[in-house]
Short mmCIF file of C-alpha atoms in Angstrom, two decimals:
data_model
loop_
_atom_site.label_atom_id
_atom_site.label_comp_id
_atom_site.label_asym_id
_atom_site.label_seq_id
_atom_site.Cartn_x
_atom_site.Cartn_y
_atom_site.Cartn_z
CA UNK A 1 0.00 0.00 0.00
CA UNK A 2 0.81 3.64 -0.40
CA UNK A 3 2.22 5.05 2.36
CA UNK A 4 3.52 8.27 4.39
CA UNK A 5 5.09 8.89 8.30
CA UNK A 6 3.18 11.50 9.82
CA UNK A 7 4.91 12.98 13.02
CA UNK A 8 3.13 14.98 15.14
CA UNK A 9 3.73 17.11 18.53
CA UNK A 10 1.44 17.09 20.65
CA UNK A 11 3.34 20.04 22.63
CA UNK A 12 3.00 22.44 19.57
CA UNK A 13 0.60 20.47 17.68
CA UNK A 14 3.00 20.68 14.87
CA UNK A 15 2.66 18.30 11.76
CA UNK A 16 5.14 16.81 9.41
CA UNK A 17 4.44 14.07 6.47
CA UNK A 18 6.67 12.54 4.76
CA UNK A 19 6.54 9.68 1.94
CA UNK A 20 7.56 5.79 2.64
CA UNK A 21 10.84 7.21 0.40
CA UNK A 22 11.42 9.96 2.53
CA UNK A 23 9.91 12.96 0.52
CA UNK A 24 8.95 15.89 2.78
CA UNK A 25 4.96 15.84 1.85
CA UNK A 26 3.81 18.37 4.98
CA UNK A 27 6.40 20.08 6.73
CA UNK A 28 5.27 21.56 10.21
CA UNK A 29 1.85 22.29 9.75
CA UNK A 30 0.33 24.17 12.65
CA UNK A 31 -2.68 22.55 13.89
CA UNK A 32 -5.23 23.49 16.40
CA UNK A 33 -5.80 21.78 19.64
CA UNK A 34 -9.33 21.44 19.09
CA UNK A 35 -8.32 19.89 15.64
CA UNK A 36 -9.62 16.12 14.47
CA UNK A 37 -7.46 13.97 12.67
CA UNK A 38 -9.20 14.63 9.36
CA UNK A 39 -7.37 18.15 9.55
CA UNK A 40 -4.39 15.70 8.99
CA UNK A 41 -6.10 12.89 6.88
CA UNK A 42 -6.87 16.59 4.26
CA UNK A 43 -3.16 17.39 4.26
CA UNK A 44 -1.96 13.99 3.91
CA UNK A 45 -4.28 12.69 0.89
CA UNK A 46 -3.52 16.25 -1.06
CA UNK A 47 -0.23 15.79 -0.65
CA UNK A 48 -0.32 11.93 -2.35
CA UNK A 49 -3.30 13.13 -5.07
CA UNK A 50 -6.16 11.30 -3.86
CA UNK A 51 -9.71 12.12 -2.29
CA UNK A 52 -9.43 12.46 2.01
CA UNK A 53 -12.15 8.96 1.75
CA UNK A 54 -8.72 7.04 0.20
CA UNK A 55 -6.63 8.24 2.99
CA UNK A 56 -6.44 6.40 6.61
CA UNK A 57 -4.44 7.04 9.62
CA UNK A 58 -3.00 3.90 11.65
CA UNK A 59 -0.23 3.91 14.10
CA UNK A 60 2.62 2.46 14.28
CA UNK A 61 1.35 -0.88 16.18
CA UNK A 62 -1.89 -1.05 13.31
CA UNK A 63 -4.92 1.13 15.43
CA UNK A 64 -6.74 2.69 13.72
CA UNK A 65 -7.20 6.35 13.93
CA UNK A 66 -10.59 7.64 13.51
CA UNK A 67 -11.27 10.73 11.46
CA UNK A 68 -13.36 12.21 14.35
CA UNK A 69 -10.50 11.81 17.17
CA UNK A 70 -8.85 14.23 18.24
CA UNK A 71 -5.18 14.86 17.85
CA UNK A 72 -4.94 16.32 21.22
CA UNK A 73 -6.49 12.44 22.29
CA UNK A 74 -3.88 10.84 21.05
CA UNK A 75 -1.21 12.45 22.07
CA UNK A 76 2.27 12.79 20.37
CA UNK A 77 2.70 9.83 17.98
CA UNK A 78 4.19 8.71 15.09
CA UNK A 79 1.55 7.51 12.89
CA UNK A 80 1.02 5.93 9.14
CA UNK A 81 -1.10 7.66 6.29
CA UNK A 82 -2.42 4.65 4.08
CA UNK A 83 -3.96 4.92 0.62
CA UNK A 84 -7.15 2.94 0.72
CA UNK A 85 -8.27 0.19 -2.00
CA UNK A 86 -11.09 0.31 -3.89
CA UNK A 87 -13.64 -1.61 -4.49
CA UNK A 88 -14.85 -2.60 -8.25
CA UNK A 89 -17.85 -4.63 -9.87
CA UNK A 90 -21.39 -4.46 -11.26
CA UNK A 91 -24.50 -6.94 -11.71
CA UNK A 92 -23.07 -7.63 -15.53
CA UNK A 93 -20.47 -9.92 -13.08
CA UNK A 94 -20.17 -12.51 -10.78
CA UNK A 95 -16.46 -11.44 -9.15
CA UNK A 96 -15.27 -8.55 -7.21
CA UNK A 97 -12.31 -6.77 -7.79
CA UNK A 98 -10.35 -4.86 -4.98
CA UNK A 99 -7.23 -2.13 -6.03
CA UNK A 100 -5.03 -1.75 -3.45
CA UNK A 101 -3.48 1.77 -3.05
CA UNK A 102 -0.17 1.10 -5.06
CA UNK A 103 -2.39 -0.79 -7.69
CA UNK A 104 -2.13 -4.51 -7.35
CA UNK A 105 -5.27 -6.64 -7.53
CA UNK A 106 -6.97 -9.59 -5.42
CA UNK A 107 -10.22 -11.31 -6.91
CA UNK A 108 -12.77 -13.43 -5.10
CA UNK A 109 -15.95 -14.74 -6.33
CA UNK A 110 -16.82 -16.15 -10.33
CA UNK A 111 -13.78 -14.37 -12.05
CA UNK A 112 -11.85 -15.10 -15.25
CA UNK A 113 -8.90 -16.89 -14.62
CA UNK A 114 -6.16 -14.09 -14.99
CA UNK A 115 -2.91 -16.12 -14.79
CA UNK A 116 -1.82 -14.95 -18.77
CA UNK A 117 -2.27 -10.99 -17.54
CA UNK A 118 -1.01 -11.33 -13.78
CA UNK A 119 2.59 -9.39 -14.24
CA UNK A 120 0.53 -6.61 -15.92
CA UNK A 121 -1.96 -6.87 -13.03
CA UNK A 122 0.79 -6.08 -10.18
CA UNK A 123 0.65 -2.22 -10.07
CA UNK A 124 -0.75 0.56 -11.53
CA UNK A 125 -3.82 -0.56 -11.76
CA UNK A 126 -6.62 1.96 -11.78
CA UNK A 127 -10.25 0.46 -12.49
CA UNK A 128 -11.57 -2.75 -13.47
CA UNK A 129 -14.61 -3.45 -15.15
CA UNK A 130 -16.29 -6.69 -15.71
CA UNK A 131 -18.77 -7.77 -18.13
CA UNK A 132 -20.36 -11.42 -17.39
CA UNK A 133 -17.13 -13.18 -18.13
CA UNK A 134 -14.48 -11.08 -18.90
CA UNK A 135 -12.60 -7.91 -17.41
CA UNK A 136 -10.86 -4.86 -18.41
CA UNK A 137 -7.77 -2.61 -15.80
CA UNK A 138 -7.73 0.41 -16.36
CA UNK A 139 -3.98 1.53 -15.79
CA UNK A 140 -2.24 4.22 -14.26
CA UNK A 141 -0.39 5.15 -18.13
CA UNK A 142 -3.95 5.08 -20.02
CA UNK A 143 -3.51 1.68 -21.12
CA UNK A 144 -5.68 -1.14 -20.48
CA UNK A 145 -5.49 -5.10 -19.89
CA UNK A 146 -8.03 -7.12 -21.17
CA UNK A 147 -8.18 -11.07 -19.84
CA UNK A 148 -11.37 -13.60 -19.95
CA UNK A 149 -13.19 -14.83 -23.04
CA UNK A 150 -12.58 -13.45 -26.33
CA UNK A 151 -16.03 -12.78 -27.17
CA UNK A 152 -17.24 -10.85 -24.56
CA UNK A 153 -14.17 -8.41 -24.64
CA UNK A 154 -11.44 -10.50 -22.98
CA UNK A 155 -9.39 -9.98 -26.24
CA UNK A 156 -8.68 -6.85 -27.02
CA UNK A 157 -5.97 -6.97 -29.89
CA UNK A 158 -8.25 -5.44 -32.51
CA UNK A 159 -8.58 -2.26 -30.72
CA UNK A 160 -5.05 -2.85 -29.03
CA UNK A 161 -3.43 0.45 -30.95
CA UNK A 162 -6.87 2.61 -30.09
CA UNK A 163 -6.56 1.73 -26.32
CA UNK A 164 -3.85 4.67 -25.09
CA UNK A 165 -4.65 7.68 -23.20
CA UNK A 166 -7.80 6.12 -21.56
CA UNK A 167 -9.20 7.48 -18.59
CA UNK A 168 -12.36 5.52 -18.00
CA UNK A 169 -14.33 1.94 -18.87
CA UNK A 170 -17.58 0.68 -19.16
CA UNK A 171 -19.23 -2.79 -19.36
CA UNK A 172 -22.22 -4.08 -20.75
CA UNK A 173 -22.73 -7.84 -20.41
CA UNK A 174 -20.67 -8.78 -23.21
CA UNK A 175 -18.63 -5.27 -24.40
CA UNK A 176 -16.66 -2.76 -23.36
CA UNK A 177 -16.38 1.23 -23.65
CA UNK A 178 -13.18 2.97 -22.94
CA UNK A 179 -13.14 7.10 -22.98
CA UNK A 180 -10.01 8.47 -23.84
CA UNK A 181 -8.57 11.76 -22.37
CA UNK A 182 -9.83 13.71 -25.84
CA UNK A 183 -13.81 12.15 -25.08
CA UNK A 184 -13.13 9.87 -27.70
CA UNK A 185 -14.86 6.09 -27.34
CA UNK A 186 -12.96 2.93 -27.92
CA UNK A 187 -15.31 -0.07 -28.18
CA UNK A 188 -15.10 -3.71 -28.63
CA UNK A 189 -16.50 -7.27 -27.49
CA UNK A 190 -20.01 -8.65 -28.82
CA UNK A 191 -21.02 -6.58 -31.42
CA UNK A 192 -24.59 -6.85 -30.69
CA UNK A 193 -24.33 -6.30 -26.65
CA UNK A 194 -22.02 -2.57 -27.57
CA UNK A 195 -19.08 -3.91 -29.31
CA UNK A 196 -19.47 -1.97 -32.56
CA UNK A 197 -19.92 1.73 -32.02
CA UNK A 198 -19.26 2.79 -35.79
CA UNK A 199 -22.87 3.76 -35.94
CA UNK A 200 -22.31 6.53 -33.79
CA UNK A 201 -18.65 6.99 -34.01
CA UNK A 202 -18.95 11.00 -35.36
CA UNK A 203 -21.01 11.72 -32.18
CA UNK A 204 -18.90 10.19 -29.52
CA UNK A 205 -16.83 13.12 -29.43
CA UNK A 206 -15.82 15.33 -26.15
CA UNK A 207 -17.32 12.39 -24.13
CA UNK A 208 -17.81 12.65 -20.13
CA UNK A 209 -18.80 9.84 -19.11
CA UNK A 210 -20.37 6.44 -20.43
CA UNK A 211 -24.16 4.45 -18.80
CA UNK A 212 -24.67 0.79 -19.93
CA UNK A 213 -27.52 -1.78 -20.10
CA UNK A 214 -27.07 -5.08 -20.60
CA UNK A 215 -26.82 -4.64 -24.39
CA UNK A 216 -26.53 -0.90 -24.84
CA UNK A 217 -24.54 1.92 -23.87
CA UNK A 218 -25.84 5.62 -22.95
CA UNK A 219 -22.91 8.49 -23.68
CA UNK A 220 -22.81 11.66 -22.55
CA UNK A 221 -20.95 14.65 -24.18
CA UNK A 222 -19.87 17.35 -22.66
CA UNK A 223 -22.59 19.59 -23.98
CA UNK A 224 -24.82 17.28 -21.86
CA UNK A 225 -26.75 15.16 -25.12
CA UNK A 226 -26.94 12.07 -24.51
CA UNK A 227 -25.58 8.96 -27.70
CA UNK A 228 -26.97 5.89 -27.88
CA UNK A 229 -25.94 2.67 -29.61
CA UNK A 230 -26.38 -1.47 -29.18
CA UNK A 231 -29.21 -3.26 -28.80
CA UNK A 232 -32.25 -1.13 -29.57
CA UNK A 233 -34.04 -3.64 -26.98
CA UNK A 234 -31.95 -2.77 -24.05
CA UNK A 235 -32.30 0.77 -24.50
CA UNK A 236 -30.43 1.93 -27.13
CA UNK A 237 -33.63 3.36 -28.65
CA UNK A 238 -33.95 6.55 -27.12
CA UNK A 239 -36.74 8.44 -30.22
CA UNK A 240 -39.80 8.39 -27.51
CA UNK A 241 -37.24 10.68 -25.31
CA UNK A 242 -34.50 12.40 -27.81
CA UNK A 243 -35.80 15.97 -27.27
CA UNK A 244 -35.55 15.80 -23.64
CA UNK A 245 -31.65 13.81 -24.26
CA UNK A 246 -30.43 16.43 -26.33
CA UNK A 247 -29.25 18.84 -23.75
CA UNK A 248 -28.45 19.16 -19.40
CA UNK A 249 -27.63 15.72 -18.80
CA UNK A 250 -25.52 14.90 -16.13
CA UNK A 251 -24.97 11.05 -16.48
CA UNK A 252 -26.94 7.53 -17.15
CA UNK A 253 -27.49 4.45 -15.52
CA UNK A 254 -28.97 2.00 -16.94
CA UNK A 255 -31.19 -2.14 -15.71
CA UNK A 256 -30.73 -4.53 -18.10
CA UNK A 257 -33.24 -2.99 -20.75
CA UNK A 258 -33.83 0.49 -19.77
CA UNK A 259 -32.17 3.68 -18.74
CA UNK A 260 -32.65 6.49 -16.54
CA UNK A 261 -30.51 10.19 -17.34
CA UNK A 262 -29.93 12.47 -14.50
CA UNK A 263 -29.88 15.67 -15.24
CA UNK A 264 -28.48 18.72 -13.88
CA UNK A 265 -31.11 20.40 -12.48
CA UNK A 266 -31.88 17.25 -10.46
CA UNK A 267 -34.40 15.51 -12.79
CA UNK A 268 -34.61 12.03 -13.92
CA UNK A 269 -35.44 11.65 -17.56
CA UNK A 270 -36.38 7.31 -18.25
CA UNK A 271 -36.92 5.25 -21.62
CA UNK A 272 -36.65 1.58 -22.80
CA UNK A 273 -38.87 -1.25 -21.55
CA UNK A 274 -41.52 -0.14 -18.50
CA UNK A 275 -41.37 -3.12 -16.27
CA UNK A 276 -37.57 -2.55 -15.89
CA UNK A 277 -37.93 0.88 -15.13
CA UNK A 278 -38.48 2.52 -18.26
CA UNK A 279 -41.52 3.77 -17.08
CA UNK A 280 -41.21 6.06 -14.61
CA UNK A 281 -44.83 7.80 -14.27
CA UNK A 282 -45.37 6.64 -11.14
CA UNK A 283 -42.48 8.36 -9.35
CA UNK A 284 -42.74 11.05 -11.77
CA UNK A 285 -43.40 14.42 -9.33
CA UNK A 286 -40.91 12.74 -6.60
CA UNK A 287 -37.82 12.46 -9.52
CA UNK A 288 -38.93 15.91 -11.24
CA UNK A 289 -36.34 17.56 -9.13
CA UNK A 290 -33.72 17.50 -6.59
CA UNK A 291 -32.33 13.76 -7.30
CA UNK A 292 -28.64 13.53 -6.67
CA UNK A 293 -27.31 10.51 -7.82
CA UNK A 294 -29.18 7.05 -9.61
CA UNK A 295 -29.04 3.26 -8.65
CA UNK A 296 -29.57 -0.08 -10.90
CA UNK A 297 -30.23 -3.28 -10.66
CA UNK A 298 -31.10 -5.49 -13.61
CA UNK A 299 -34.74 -4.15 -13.59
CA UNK A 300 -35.15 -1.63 -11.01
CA UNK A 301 -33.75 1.83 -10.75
CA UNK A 302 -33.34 3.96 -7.09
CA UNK A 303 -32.64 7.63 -6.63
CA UNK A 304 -31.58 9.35 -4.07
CA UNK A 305 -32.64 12.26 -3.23
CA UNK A 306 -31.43 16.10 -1.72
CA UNK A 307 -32.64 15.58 1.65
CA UNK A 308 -31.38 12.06 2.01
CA UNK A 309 -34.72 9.97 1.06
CA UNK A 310 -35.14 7.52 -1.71
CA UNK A 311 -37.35 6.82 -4.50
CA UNK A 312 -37.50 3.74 -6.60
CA UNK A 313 -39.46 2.34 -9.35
CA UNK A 314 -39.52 -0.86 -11.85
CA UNK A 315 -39.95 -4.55 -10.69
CA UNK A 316 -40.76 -4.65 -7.25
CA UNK A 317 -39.12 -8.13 -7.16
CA UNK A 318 -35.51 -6.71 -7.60
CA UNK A 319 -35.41 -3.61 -5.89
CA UNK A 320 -38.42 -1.77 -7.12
CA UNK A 321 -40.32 -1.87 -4.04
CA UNK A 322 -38.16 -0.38 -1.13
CA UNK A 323 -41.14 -0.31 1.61
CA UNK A 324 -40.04 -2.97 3.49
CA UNK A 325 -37.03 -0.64 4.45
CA UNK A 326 -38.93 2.45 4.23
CA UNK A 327 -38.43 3.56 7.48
CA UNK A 328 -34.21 3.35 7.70
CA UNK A 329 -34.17 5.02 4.55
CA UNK A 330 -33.24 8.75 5.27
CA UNK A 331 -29.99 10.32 5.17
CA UNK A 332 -28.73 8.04 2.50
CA UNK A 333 -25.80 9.32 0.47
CA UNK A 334 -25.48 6.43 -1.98
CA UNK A 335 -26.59 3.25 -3.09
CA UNK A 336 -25.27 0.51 -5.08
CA UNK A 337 -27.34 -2.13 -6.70
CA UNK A 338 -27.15 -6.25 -7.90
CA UNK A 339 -29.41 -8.07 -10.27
CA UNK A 340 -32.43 -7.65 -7.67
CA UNK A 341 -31.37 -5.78 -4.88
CA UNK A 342 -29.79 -2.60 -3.29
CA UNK A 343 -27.89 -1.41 -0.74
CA UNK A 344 -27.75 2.41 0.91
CA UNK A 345 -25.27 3.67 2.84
CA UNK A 346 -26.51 6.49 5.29
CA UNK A 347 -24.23 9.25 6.38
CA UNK A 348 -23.79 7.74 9.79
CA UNK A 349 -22.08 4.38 8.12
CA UNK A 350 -24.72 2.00 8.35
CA UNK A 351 -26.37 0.26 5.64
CA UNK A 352 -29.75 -0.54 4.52
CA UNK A 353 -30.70 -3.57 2.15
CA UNK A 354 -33.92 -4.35 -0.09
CA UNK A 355 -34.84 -6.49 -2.62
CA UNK A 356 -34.22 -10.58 -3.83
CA UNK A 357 -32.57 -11.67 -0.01
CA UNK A 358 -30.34 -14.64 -2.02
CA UNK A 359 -28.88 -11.70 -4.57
CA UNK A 360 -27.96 -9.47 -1.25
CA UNK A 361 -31.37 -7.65 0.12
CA UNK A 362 -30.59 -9.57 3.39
CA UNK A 363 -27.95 -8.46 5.12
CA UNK A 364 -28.92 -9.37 8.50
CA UNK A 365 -25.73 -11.94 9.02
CA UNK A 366 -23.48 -8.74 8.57
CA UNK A 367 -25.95 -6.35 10.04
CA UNK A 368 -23.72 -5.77 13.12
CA UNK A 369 -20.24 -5.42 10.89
CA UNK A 370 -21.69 -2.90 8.66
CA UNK A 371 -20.64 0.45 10.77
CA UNK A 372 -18.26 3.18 9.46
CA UNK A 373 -19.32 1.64 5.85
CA UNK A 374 -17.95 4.35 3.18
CA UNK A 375 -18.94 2.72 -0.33
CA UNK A 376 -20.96 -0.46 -1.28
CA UNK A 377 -20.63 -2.21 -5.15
CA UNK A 378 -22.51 -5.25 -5.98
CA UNK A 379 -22.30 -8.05 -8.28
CA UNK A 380 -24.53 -9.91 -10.07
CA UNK A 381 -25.78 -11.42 -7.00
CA UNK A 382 -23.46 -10.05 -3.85
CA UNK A 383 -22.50 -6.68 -2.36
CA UNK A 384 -19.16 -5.88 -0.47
CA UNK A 385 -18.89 -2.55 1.43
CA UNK A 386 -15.63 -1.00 2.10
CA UNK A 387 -15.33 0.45 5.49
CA UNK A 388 -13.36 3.66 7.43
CA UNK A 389 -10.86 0.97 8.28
CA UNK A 390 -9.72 -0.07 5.10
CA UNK A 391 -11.45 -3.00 5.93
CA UNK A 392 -14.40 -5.10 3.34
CA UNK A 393 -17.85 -6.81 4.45
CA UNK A 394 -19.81 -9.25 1.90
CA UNK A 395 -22.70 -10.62 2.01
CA UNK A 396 -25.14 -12.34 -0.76
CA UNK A 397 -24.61 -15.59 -3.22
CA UNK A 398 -21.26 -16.59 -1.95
CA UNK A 399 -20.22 -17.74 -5.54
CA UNK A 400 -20.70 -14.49 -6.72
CA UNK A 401 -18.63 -13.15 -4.17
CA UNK A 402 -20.38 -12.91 -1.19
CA UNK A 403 -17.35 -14.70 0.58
CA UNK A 404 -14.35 -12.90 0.65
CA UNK A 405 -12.67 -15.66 3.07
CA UNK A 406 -10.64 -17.62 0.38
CA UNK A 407 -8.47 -13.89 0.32
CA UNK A 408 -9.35 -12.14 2.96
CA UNK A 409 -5.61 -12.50 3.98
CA UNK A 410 -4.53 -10.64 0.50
CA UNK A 411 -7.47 -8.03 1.56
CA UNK A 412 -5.63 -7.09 4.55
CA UNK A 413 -2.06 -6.24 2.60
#
């Protein structure tokens, strides 16, 4: 892991950070007595480039030092910035994969065997993205690895001189999407699931930021229009909605057949088939304004909302129906979805599930672990949550990762 010395007086509340390689990072930074340690977590994660939620404190012996605690608590110590992995996956797969701060990888659950990529898989790894059996890193020089079966994007070579100067990619359930640094799109995989983008290929220009279905992907430009192409099925139709797509957007999401675009001032425009959550019209005054951010699972989309409430609509069978949980959910900041479930985190670190219990809606085995919880991602049929602590909680269809115990040794690295 990534990783600085942080000195501090207690005396003089005076603050030094310096790199594992001895770099001056901080040099005497005046605190405040009253000060937390996220005064020092701020400096610390500038200093190495990443958000403060990637940065933890430990001390020398391994505690933990909570964001909230006070520096005049602890005392004068020596302790040890660390730059926190990340969690990646979505319910097109059936593995998790977890980036640890210098960029290695560990996998658990149903992941393509990896063995003919794993030197380039040892650092710098940035992102991974899965479709339903292959995967894509994302690395730290804009290039990207590519391992699983051929068809479904694990091989890459046709595309292989296209692929530099990516920043971001995208997964349907049998294609990939890279955007470059210029908002170009590189595609490839199943032609008919997103794999051939010529269609489209003099719109995807100045590209922000990419949705997918299961067969379809949903760009957005930086003039806010939203480009379809794929399966016309899975939502790559957009004609009922085009006027409405052609300007403001902020980003897509899409269920397996439909998609929902978020716009900027807060509204949540929908198209593609109705009982996946294409139609919205019966949530329609709740998502006309002030949604924040959008949730998916194969047929059920969740928003949440300004003032930390929830709205969701599609099949009630996979998510669509939230009432059961109705009364936990407020002050959510986020929510991550599998094939039939979802999972919100609330600002205090707990978590809420709903939906298909066998896919993840049941989390009541993990109920007591799931504190200080700051992101959740989900399979196809599992969700793990990374927590304050660096630490990871699954739960769900153990074969789709739900069990993290076969490397829960590598987790702790």
């Amino acid at each position: 892991m990534m990783q600085s010395a942080i000195e501090c007086v207690h005396q003089s509340l005076s603050v030094s950070v310096f790199s594992v390689g001895g770099r001056v990072l901080v040099k005497d930074a005046q605190l405040n007595s009253e000060d937390t340690w996220e005064v020092v977590i701020s400096m610390a994660s500038a200093a190495l480039g990443v958000p403060d939620s990637c940065c933890m404190l430990l001390t020398q012996l391994g505690n933990f030092l909570p964001a909230s605690a006070t520096a005049d608590d602890c005392g004068s110590l020596t302790a040890v910035a660390v730059q926190k992995g990340r969690v990646f996956s979505s319910h097109h797969c059936r593995g998790f994969s977890y980036v640890r701060g210098i960029g290695s990888t560990v996998f658990w659950g149903n992941v393509p065997e990896s063995s003919s990529v794993q030197a380039q898989l040892k650092s710098g790894v940035q992102l991974v993205a899965g479709t339903s059996t292959s995967y894509a890193a994302l690395k730290s020089d804009g290039s990207v690895v590519t391992w699983g079966n051929a068809h479904t994007g694990g091989d890459s070579s046709s595309v292989k001189e296209e692929l530099t100067s990516v920043r971001h990619v995208v997964a349907t359930h049998g294609a990939f999407a890279a955007i470059r640094q210029d908002g170009s799109v590189v595609t490839w995989g199943n032609s008919w699931s997103g794999g051939d983008s010529s269609s489209v290929k003099d719109e995807l220009k100045t590209v922000q930021c990419v949705g997918s279905s299961r067969s379809a992907f949903a760009a957005v430009t930086d003039a806010g229009v939203v480009v379809t192409w794929g399966m016309s099925c899975s939502g790559a139709d957009c004609s009922a909605v085009r006027e409405k797509l052609a300007s403001n957007v902020r980003l897509v999401v899409g269920t397996s057949t439909s998609f929902a675009a978020l716009k900027h001032d807060g509204s949540v425009i929908t198209w593609g088939t109705p009982c996946t959550g294409g139609d919205s019209s019966s949530v329609k005054e709740k998502i006309s304004s002030g949604v924040l951010s959008l949730a998916s699972t194969s047929s059920a989309f969740a928003a949440v909302k300004d003032d930390g409430s929830i709205v969701t609509w599609g099949d009630c069978d996979a998510g669509g129906d939230c009432s059961s949980a109705r009364q936990e959910l407020y002050g959510v900041k986020s929510v991550a979805g599998t094939s039939s479930a979802f999972a919100a985190v609330k600002e205090c670190g707990t978590v809420v599930t709903w939906g298909a219990s066998a896919s993840g809606g049941d989390s009541t085995l993990v109920k007591h672990d799931l504190c200080g919880v700051q992101h959740v991602t989900g399979t196809s049929g599992a969700f793990a949550a990374l927590k304050d602590d660096g630490s990871i909680v699954t739960w769900g269809n153990a074969r789709e990762g739900g069990d993290c115990g076969s490397v829960r040794e590598a987790l702790l690295r």
